[in-house]
PDB file of C-alpha atoms in Angstrom:
ATOM      1  CA  UNK A   1      -7.068 164.974 134.115  1.00 37.00           C
ATOM      2  CA  UNK A   2      -8.997 167.836 132.170  1.00 40.00           C
ATOM      3  CA  UNK A   3      -7.889 171.917 132.919  1.00 41.00           C
ATOM      4  CA  UNK A   4     -10.828 173.126 134.317  1.00 42.00           C
ATOM      5  CA  UNK A   5     -12.040 176.929 132.692  1.00 42.00           C
ATOM      6  CA  UNK A   6     -11.405 179.838 134.209  1.00 51.00           C
ATOM      7  CA  UNK A   7     -12.004 183.634 134.160  1.00 50.00           C
ATOM      8  CA  UNK A   8     -10.590 186.498 134.900  1.00 51.00           C
ATOM      9  CA  UNK A   9     -11.819 189.856 135.281  1.00 53.00           C
ATOM     10  CA  UNK A  10      -9.846 192.935 133.682  1.00 47.00           C
ATOM     11  CA  UNK A  11     -11.440 195.946 134.019  1.00 47.00           C
ATOM     12  CA  UNK A  12      -9.738 198.298 135.748  1.00 40.00           C
ATOM     13  CA  UNK A  13     -10.915 199.003 139.123  1.00 44.00           C
ATOM     14  CA  UNK A  14     -12.108 195.891 140.099  1.00 55.00           C
ATOM     15  CA  UNK A  15      -9.355 195.060 142.936  1.00 63.00           C
ATOM     16  CA  UNK A  16      -5.708 195.705 143.824  1.00 76.00           C
ATOM     17  CA  UNK A  17      -4.071 197.372 141.387  1.00 85.00           C
ATOM     18  CA  UNK A  18      -1.467 194.134 139.836  1.00 87.00           C
ATOM     19  CA  UNK A  19       2.114 195.207 139.632  1.00 87.00           C
ATOM     20  CA  UNK A  20       3.540 195.446 135.857  1.00 88.00           C
ATOM     21  CA  UNK A  21       4.346 193.842 133.716  1.00 88.00           C
ATOM     22  CA  UNK A  22       8.758 194.225 133.148  1.00 88.00           C
ATOM     23  CA  UNK A  23       9.559 196.552 130.422  1.00 91.00           C
ATOM     24  CA  UNK A  24      11.525 193.800 128.633  1.00 91.00           C
ATOM     25  CA  UNK A  25       8.008 191.307 127.989  1.00 89.00           C
ATOM     26  CA  UNK A  26       6.114 194.592 127.823  1.00 90.00           C
ATOM     27  CA  UNK A  27       8.570 195.387 124.136  1.00 93.00           C
ATOM     28  CA  UNK A  28       8.516 191.963 123.098  1.00 91.00           C
ATOM     29  CA  UNK A  29       4.188 192.152 123.756  1.00 90.00           C
ATOM     30  CA  UNK A  30       4.374 194.471 121.656  1.00 91.00           C
ATOM     31  CA  UNK A  31       6.800 194.180 118.618  1.00 92.00           C
ATOM     32  CA  UNK A  32       4.432 190.712 118.460  1.00 90.00           C
ATOM     33  CA  UNK A  33       1.541 193.292 118.124  1.00 93.00           C
ATOM     34  CA  UNK A  34      -0.727 191.389 121.179  1.00 92.00           C
ATOM     35  CA  UNK A  35      -1.931 194.310 122.646  1.00 93.00           C
ATOM     36  CA  UNK A  36      -5.441 192.373 124.310  1.00 89.00           C
ATOM     37  CA  UNK A  37      -2.932 189.680 125.188  1.00 92.00           C
ATOM     38  CA  UNK A  38      -0.353 192.731 127.430  1.00 92.00           C
ATOM     39  CA  UNK A  39      -3.962 194.536 128.494  1.00 93.00           C
ATOM     40  CA  UNK A  40      -4.421 191.222 130.551  1.00 92.00           C
ATOM     41  CA  UNK A  41      -1.350 190.096 131.765  1.00 92.00           C
ATOM     42  CA  UNK A  42      -0.474 191.905 134.752  1.00 93.00           C
ATOM     43  CA  UNK A  43      -4.562 190.799 136.473  1.00 93.00           C
ATOM     44  CA  UNK A  44      -4.217 187.163 134.813  1.00 94.00           C
ATOM     45  CA  UNK A  45       0.118 186.705 136.368  1.00 94.00           C
ATOM     46  CA  UNK A  46      -1.568 187.940 139.713  1.00 92.00           C
ATOM     47  CA  UNK A  47      -4.221 185.704 140.276  1.00 91.00           C
ATOM     48  CA  UNK A  48      -2.080 182.429 138.854  1.00 93.00           C
ATOM     49  CA  UNK A  49      -0.136 183.891 140.996  1.00 92.00           C
ATOM     50  CA  UNK A  50      -2.565 183.710 144.354  1.00 92.00           C
ATOM     51  CA  UNK A  51      -4.192 180.385 142.798  1.00 93.00           C
ATOM     52  CA  UNK A  52      -1.258 177.881 141.452  1.00 93.00           C
ATOM     53  CA  UNK A  53      -2.733 178.142 138.341  1.00 93.00           C
ATOM     54  CA  UNK A  54      -0.441 175.487 136.356  1.00 93.00           C
ATOM     55  CA  UNK A  55       1.737 176.693 133.497  1.00 92.00           C
ATOM     56  CA  UNK A  56      -0.370 175.920 130.441  1.00 94.00           C
ATOM     57  CA  UNK A  57      -3.736 177.561 132.582  1.00 94.00           C
ATOM     58  CA  UNK A  58      -1.990 180.381 132.467  1.00 93.00           C
ATOM     59  CA  UNK A  59      -1.099 180.303 128.506  1.00 94.00           C
ATOM     60  CA  UNK A  60      -4.510 179.246 127.915  1.00 94.00           C
ATOM     61  CA  UNK A  61      -6.123 182.823 129.362  1.00 94.00           C
ATOM     62  CA  UNK A  62      -4.060 184.956 128.207  1.00 95.00           C
ATOM     63  CA  UNK A  63      -4.140 183.653 124.403  1.00 94.00           C
ATOM     64  CA  UNK A  64      -8.289 183.756 125.470  1.00 94.00           C
ATOM     65  CA  UNK A  65      -7.719 187.291 126.263  1.00 93.00           C
ATOM     66  CA  UNK A  66      -5.511 188.366 122.858  1.00 92.00           C
ATOM     67  CA  UNK A  67      -9.017 185.798 120.474  1.00 91.00           C
ATOM     68  CA  UNK A  68     -11.496 187.975 123.148  1.00 91.00           C
ATOM     69  CA  UNK A  69     -10.255 191.743 122.332  1.00 90.00           C
ATOM     70  CA  UNK A  70      -9.337 190.445 118.714  1.00 91.00           C
ATOM     71  CA  UNK A  71     -12.714 189.223 118.001  1.00 86.00           C
ATOM     72  CA  UNK A  72     -14.848 192.178 119.679  1.00 90.00           C
ATOM     73  CA  UNK A  73     -12.105 194.648 117.426  1.00 90.00           C
ATOM     74  CA  UNK A  74     -12.977 193.352 114.311  1.00 88.00           C
ATOM     75  CA  UNK A  75     -16.796 192.990 115.111  1.00 87.00           C
ATOM     76  CA  UNK A  76     -16.670 196.879 115.720  1.00 89.00           C
ATOM     77  CA  UNK A  77     -14.920 197.630 112.618  1.00 91.00           C
ATOM     78  CA  UNK A  78     -17.016 194.929 110.053  1.00 89.00           C
ATOM     79  CA  UNK A  79     -19.988 197.174 111.639  1.00 90.00           C
ATOM     80  CA  UNK A  80     -18.536 200.519 110.453  1.00 90.00           C
ATOM     81  CA  UNK A  81     -17.501 199.283 107.471  1.00 89.00           C
ATOM     82  CA  UNK A  82     -20.960 197.888 106.667  1.00 90.00           C
ATOM     83  CA  UNK A  83     -22.774 201.220 107.076  1.00 89.00           C
ATOM     84  CA  UNK A  84     -26.009 200.593 108.836  1.00 93.00           C
ATOM     85  CA  UNK A  85     -28.544 202.565 108.884  1.00 90.00           C
ATOM     86  CA  UNK A  86     -29.957 203.035 112.540  1.00 83.00           C
ATOM     87  CA  UNK A  87     -28.410 200.727 114.941  1.00 86.00           C
ATOM     88  CA  UNK A  88     -31.165 198.755 115.237  1.00 91.00           C
ATOM     89  CA  UNK A  89     -30.585 194.955 117.034  1.00 92.00           C
ATOM     90  CA  UNK A  90     -33.431 192.049 117.837  1.00 92.00           C
ATOM     91  CA  UNK A  91     -33.235 194.151 121.622  1.00 90.00           C
ATOM     92  CA  UNK A  92     -35.554 196.468 120.443  1.00 89.00           C
ATOM     93  CA  UNK A  93     -37.502 194.579 118.056  1.00 92.00           C
ATOM     94  CA  UNK A  94     -41.423 193.602 118.850  1.00 89.00           C
ATOM     95  CA  UNK A  95     -41.369 190.116 117.960  1.00 90.00           C
ATOM     96  CA  UNK A  96     -45.223 190.000 118.975  1.00 87.00           C
ATOM     97  CA  UNK A  97     -45.993 192.722 117.136  1.00 88.00           C
ATOM     98  CA  UNK A  98     -44.587 192.181 113.290  1.00 91.00           C
ATOM     99  CA  UNK A  99     -46.248 190.074 110.832  1.00 93.00           C
ATOM    100  CA  UNK A 100     -44.141 188.598 109.769  1.00 94.00           C
ATOM    101  CA  UNK A 101     -44.963 184.561 111.138  1.00 94.00           C
ATOM    102  CA  UNK A 102     -42.500 183.592 114.617  1.00 95.00           C
ATOM    103  CA  UNK A 103     -41.502 180.551 112.687  1.00 96.00           C
ATOM    104  CA  UNK A 104     -40.319 182.625 109.687  1.00 96.00           C
ATOM    105  CA  UNK A 105     -38.590 185.427 112.059  1.00 96.00           C
ATOM    106  CA  UNK A 106     -36.547 182.368 114.114  1.00 96.00           C
ATOM    107  CA  UNK A 107     -35.991 180.050 111.507  1.00 97.00           C
ATOM    108  CA  UNK A 108     -34.572 183.356 109.482  1.00 97.00           C
ATOM    109  CA  UNK A 109     -32.276 184.271 112.761  1.00 96.00           C
ATOM    110  CA  UNK A 110     -30.828 181.222 112.698  1.00 97.00           C
ATOM    111  CA  UNK A 111     -28.686 183.016 109.810  1.00 97.00           C
ATOM    112  CA  UNK A 112     -28.631 179.599 108.293  1.00 97.00           C
ATOM    113  CA  UNK A 113     -29.664 179.856 104.875  1.00 98.00           C
ATOM    114  CA  UNK A 114     -26.627 182.783 104.391  1.00 97.00           C
ATOM    115  CA  UNK A 115     -24.291 179.561 104.304  1.00 96.00           C
ATOM    116  CA  UNK A 116     -26.180 177.944 101.273  1.00 97.00           C
ATOM    117  CA  UNK A 117     -25.674 181.110  99.815  1.00 97.00           C
ATOM    118  CA  UNK A 118     -29.737 182.044  99.739  1.00 98.00           C
ATOM    119  CA  UNK A 119     -31.904 185.202  99.289  1.00 98.00           C
ATOM    120  CA  UNK A 120     -34.225 187.416 101.766  1.00 98.00           C
ATOM    121  CA  UNK A 121     -36.473 189.530  99.728  1.00 97.00           C
ATOM    122  CA  UNK A 122     -39.477 191.669 102.333  1.00 97.00           C
ATOM    123  CA  UNK A 123     -41.660 193.300 100.531  1.00 96.00           C
ATOM    124  CA  UNK A 124     -44.541 195.923 101.721  1.00 94.00           C
ATOM    125  CA  UNK A 125     -45.837 198.562 103.417  1.00 92.00           C
ATOM    126  CA  UNK A 126     -44.073 201.901 104.674  1.00 89.00           C
ATOM    127  CA  UNK A 127     -43.299 201.025 108.244  1.00 86.00           C
ATOM    128  CA  UNK A 128     -44.192 197.157 108.808  1.00 90.00           C
ATOM    129  CA  UNK A 129     -40.765 196.787 110.139  1.00 92.00           C
ATOM    130  CA  UNK A 130     -38.873 196.091 106.937  1.00 93.00           C
ATOM    131  CA  UNK A 131     -35.832 197.606 107.545  1.00 94.00           C
ATOM    132  CA  UNK A 132     -35.841 196.563 110.968  1.00 95.00           C
ATOM    133  CA  UNK A 133     -35.854 193.281 110.856  1.00 96.00           C
ATOM    134  CA  UNK A 134     -33.097 192.638 108.185  1.00 97.00           C
ATOM    135  CA  UNK A 135     -30.687 195.141 110.154  1.00 96.00           C
ATOM    136  CA  UNK A 136     -30.779 193.159 113.087  1.00 96.00           C
ATOM    137  CA  UNK A 137     -30.376 190.363 111.231  1.00 97.00           C
ATOM    138  CA  UNK A 138     -26.999 191.864 109.793  1.00 97.00           C
ATOM    139  CA  UNK A 139     -26.243 192.485 113.115  1.00 96.00           C
ATOM    140  CA  UNK A 140     -26.226 188.971 113.737  1.00 96.00           C
ATOM    141  CA  UNK A 141     -24.151 187.912 110.721  1.00 97.00           C
ATOM    142  CA  UNK A 142     -21.369 190.153 111.660  1.00 96.00           C
ATOM    143  CA  UNK A 143     -22.234 189.133 115.429  1.00 94.00           C
ATOM    144  CA  UNK A 144     -21.260 185.507 114.034  1.00 95.00           C
ATOM    145  CA  UNK A 145     -17.787 186.648 112.468  1.00 93.00           C
ATOM    146  CA  UNK A 146     -19.115 187.190 109.042  1.00 96.00           C
ATOM    147  CA  UNK A 147     -18.820 190.797 106.833  1.00 96.00           C
ATOM    148  CA  UNK A 148     -22.578 192.654 105.172  1.00 97.00           C
ATOM    149  CA  UNK A 149     -22.909 195.704 103.220  1.00 97.00           C
ATOM    150  CA  UNK A 150     -25.221 197.666 103.732  1.00 97.00           C
ATOM    151  CA  UNK A 151     -26.793 200.249 100.374  1.00 96.00           C
ATOM    152  CA  UNK A 152     -29.660 201.683  99.572  1.00 95.00           C
ATOM    153  CA  UNK A 153     -31.017 201.040  95.675  1.00 95.00           C
ATOM    154  CA  UNK A 154     -29.184 205.154  95.665  1.00 95.00           C
ATOM    155  CA  UNK A 155     -26.459 204.835  97.258  1.00 95.00           C
ATOM    156  CA  UNK A 156     -26.000 201.602  94.913  1.00 96.00           C
ATOM    157  CA  UNK A 157     -26.080 203.585  91.757  1.00 95.00           C
ATOM    158  CA  UNK A 158     -23.859 206.164  93.314  1.00 95.00           C
ATOM    159  CA  UNK A 159     -20.967 203.603  94.208  1.00 95.00           C
ATOM    160  CA  UNK A 160     -21.602 201.716  91.022  1.00 95.00           C
ATOM    161  CA  UNK A 161     -21.404 205.041  89.470  1.00 93.00           C
ATOM    162  CA  UNK A 162     -18.587 206.274  90.237  1.00 94.00           C
ATOM    163  CA  UNK A 163     -16.296 203.353  89.466  1.00 93.00           C
ATOM    164  CA  UNK A 164     -17.510 203.705  85.605  1.00 87.00           C
ATOM    165  CA  UNK A 165     -15.706 206.491  85.056  1.00 88.00           C
ATOM    166  CA  UNK A 166     -11.482 204.623  85.652  1.00 89.00           C
ATOM    167  CA  UNK A 167     -13.107 201.397  84.990  1.00 89.00           C
ATOM    168  CA  UNK A 168     -12.773 200.034  88.216  1.00 92.00           C
ATOM    169  CA  UNK A 169     -17.276 198.972  88.166  1.00 94.00           C
ATOM    170  CA  UNK A 170     -15.427 194.784  88.100  1.00 94.00           C
ATOM    171  CA  UNK A 171     -13.384 195.312  90.816  1.00 95.00           C
ATOM    172  CA  UNK A 172     -15.857 197.718  92.885  1.00 95.00           C
ATOM    173  CA  UNK A 173     -18.285 194.767  93.222  1.00 96.00           C
ATOM    174  CA  UNK A 174     -16.172 192.075  94.219  1.00 96.00           C
ATOM    175  CA  UNK A 175     -15.353 194.320  96.833  1.00 96.00           C
ATOM    176  CA  UNK A 176     -19.153 194.616  97.337  1.00 97.00           C
ATOM    177  CA  UNK A 177     -19.607 190.630  97.363  1.00 97.00           C
ATOM    178  CA  UNK A 178     -17.095 190.076  99.894  1.00 96.00           C
ATOM    179  CA  UNK A 179     -19.604 190.424 102.058  1.00 97.00           C
ATOM    180  CA  UNK A 180     -21.346 187.782 103.240  1.00 97.00           C
ATOM    181  CA  UNK A 181     -24.995 189.290 103.667  1.00 98.00           C
ATOM    182  CA  UNK A 182     -25.589 192.253 101.110  1.00 98.00           C
ATOM    183  CA  UNK A 183     -28.324 194.379 101.638  1.00 98.00           C
ATOM    184  CA  UNK A 184     -30.335 196.394  99.207  1.00 97.00           C
ATOM    185  CA  UNK A 185     -32.858 198.711 100.832  1.00 96.00           C
ATOM    186  CA  UNK A 186     -36.097 200.275 100.426  1.00 91.00           C
ATOM    187  CA  UNK A 187     -36.460 199.843  96.851  1.00 95.00           C
ATOM    188  CA  UNK A 188     -38.582 201.641  94.909  1.00 90.00           C
ATOM    189  CA  UNK A 189     -38.825 204.543  97.433  1.00 83.00           C
ATOM    190  CA  UNK A 190     -37.444 206.570  94.892  1.00 78.00           C
ATOM    191  CA  UNK A 191     -38.017 207.289  91.094  1.00 72.00           C
ATOM    192  CA  UNK A 192     -35.457 204.446  89.106  1.00 82.00           C
ATOM    193  CA  UNK A 193     -32.956 204.840  85.290  1.00 87.00           C
ATOM    194  CA  UNK A 194     -31.078 203.070  83.339  1.00 92.00           C
ATOM    195  CA  UNK A 195     -28.594 203.528  85.783  1.00 93.00           C
ATOM    196  CA  UNK A 196     -29.998 202.201  88.736  1.00 93.00           C
ATOM    197  CA  UNK A 197     -31.190 198.660  87.015  1.00 94.00           C
ATOM    198  CA  UNK A 198     -28.352 198.600  85.437  1.00 95.00           C
ATOM    199  CA  UNK A 199     -26.307 198.460  88.799  1.00 96.00           C
ATOM    200  CA  UNK A 200     -28.944 196.502  90.834  1.00 96.00           C
ATOM    201  CA  UNK A 201     -28.047 193.337  87.755  1.00 96.00           C
ATOM    202  CA  UNK A 202     -24.591 194.063  88.305  1.00 97.00           C
ATOM    203  CA  UNK A 203     -25.040 193.332  91.407  1.00 97.00           C
ATOM    204  CA  UNK A 204     -26.986 190.768  91.610  1.00 97.00           C
ATOM    205  CA  UNK A 205     -25.470 188.664  88.896  1.00 97.00           C
ATOM    206  CA  UNK A 206     -22.359 188.688  90.810  1.00 97.00           C
ATOM    207  CA  UNK A 207     -23.659 187.557  94.023  1.00 97.00           C
ATOM    208  CA  UNK A 208     -26.197 184.686  92.237  1.00 97.00           C
ATOM    209  CA  UNK A 209     -25.350 181.347  93.872  1.00 97.00           C
ATOM    210  CA  UNK A 210     -22.363 182.352  95.821  1.00 97.00           C
ATOM    211  CA  UNK A 211     -24.029 185.379  98.465  1.00 98.00           C
ATOM    212  CA  UNK A 212     -27.057 186.155 100.557  1.00 98.00           C
ATOM    213  CA  UNK A 213     -28.794 189.092  99.000  1.00 98.00           C
ATOM    214  CA  UNK A 214     -31.074 191.167 101.150  1.00 98.00           C
ATOM    215  CA  UNK A 215     -33.776 193.724  99.702  1.00 97.00           C
ATOM    216  CA  UNK A 216     -36.484 195.819 101.127  1.00 97.00           C
ATOM    217  CA  UNK A 217     -38.994 197.149  99.484  1.00 96.00           C
ATOM    218  CA  UNK A 218     -42.941 198.677  98.928  1.00 94.00           C
ATOM    219  CA  UNK A 219     -43.087 196.569  96.001  1.00 94.00           C
ATOM    220  CA  UNK A 220     -43.018 192.460  94.808  1.00 95.00           C
ATOM    221  CA  UNK A 221     -40.780 192.435  93.363  1.00 95.00           C
ATOM    222  CA  UNK A 222     -42.394 190.219  90.570  1.00 93.00           C
ATOM    223  CA  UNK A 223     -42.752 194.305  89.573  1.00 93.00           C
ATOM    224  CA  UNK A 224     -39.751 195.984  89.061  1.00 94.00           C
ATOM    225  CA  UNK A 225     -40.806 196.869  85.807  1.00 92.00           C
ATOM    226  CA  UNK A 226     -43.181 199.123  86.894  1.00 92.00           C
ATOM    227  CA  UNK A 227     -40.229 200.938  87.968  1.00 91.00           C
ATOM    228  CA  UNK A 228     -37.073 199.897  86.081  1.00 92.00           C
ATOM    229  CA  UNK A 229     -36.460 199.645  82.469  1.00 92.00           C
ATOM    230  CA  UNK A 230     -37.890 195.551  81.740  1.00 93.00           C
ATOM    231  CA  UNK A 231     -35.174 193.554  80.533  1.00 94.00           C
ATOM    232  CA  UNK A 232     -33.315 194.648  83.176  1.00 94.00           C
ATOM    233  CA  UNK A 233     -35.332 194.331  85.991  1.00 94.00           C
ATOM    234  CA  UNK A 234     -37.191 190.720  84.668  1.00 95.00           C
ATOM    235  CA  UNK A 235     -33.096 189.763  84.344  1.00 96.00           C
ATOM    236  CA  UNK A 236     -32.430 190.585  87.644  1.00 96.00           C
ATOM    237  CA  UNK A 237     -34.704 189.596  89.426  1.00 96.00           C
ATOM    238  CA  UNK A 238     -34.973 186.190  87.974  1.00 96.00           C
ATOM    239  CA  UNK A 239     -31.633 185.595  89.684  1.00 97.00           C
ATOM    240  CA  UNK A 240     -32.822 187.098  92.594  1.00 97.00           C
ATOM    241  CA  UNK A 241     -35.950 185.185  93.433  1.00 97.00           C
ATOM    242  CA  UNK A 242     -34.486 181.512  92.496  1.00 96.00           C
ATOM    243  CA  UNK A 243     -33.153 181.058  95.677  1.00 97.00           C
ATOM    244  CA  UNK A 244     -35.550 183.177  97.840  1.00 97.00           C
ATOM    245  CA  UNK A 245     -37.167 183.534 101.075  1.00 97.00           C
ATOM    246  CA  UNK A 246     -40.289 186.168  99.930  1.00 97.00           C
ATOM    247  CA  UNK A 247     -42.006 187.435 102.934  1.00 96.00           C
ATOM    248  CA  UNK A 248     -44.774 190.093 103.372  1.00 95.00           C
ATOM    249  CA  UNK A 249     -45.239 192.308 105.440  1.00 94.00           C
ATOM    250  CA  UNK A 250     -48.778 193.347 106.219  1.00 90.00           C
ATOM    251  CA  UNK A 251     -50.628 196.158 108.350  1.00 75.00           C
ATOM    252  CA  UNK A 252     -50.853 200.108 109.140  1.00 71.00           C
ATOM    253  CA  UNK A 253     -46.673 201.572 109.985  1.00 66.00           C
ATOM    254  CA  UNK A 254     -45.650 200.760 112.993  1.00 61.00           C
ATOM    255  CA  UNK A 255     -44.248 204.407 113.027  1.00 62.00           C
ATOM    256  CA  UNK A 256     -47.538 205.865 111.854  1.00 57.00           C
ATOM    257  CA  UNK A 257     -49.425 203.959 115.699  1.00 61.00           C
ATOM    258  CA  UNK A 258     -46.670 205.226 117.716  1.00 62.00           C
ATOM    259  CA  UNK A 259     -46.569 209.000 116.736  1.00 63.00           C
ATOM    260  CA  UNK A 260     -50.435 208.732 117.459  1.00 58.00           C
ATOM    261  CA  UNK A 261     -50.010 207.216 120.916  1.00 62.00           C
ATOM    262  CA  UNK A 262     -47.735 209.605 122.336  1.00 66.00           C
ATOM    263  CA  UNK A 263     -44.554 207.416 122.462  1.00 69.00           C
ATOM    264  CA  UNK A 264     -42.671 208.449 118.917  1.00 70.00           C
ATOM    265  CA  UNK A 265     -40.988 211.209 120.898  1.00 69.00           C
ATOM    266  CA  UNK A 266     -39.958 212.041 124.945  1.00 75.00           C
ATOM    267  CA  UNK A 267     -43.464 213.933 126.333  1.00 73.00           C
ATOM    268  CA  UNK A 268     -42.131 217.665 127.205  1.00 73.00           C
ATOM    269  CA  UNK A 269     -42.147 218.506 130.692  1.00 73.00           C
TER     270      UNK A 269
END
């Protein structure tokens, strides 16, 4: 006989206050570090008594609540650690306004390419949704239980340069490449030099065929030798594009369009 799946609303204030757990049980749950199970237990046990649940079902619901709480805490921690820039998700993404073909958007949203350690390069004019789309993908990656590391070329260069002082570049790159998706945003917006080229090459080389790297730029990767030393740029782009989905955005700036239409601010009263 299959046990019916039950869900219990454990939010405060949804019904009569259930009796608290015995102190000894609370102490044991604290010692075992089961905070979400402990929080849900009074409500679950009261419901189980009223509805005469099977003991195995009580245990399943309590453990599921602990797993749910831990998963949510992990997602929140990974969002904080990722350093995502603006909190933009697909909830605010206007699919039809993007020049990225809708089938391509859908295919990238499955995240199958990340499982294959493939890369993504989105290039095009400023304001055409490159960063928004990649950040929305990054949130989806975290929701899928994976990690993200978000950098600009400048912040990546700073991190690698700092680690050169104490000889820990290898450790820094290894830490970054623990993430399943690594993003380097807005390459080409500011001048780059030898240090930036070295940092970018080190990252691309370490991630090659192991992790997915997503970059956004107003310059096609084939032109990175115009903003970086040619030898390093060529070597980095060769590895970057070997297993990459390359997308070019087109059109005028969505930000500028919103501004000229008066939708960039809340109207003054």
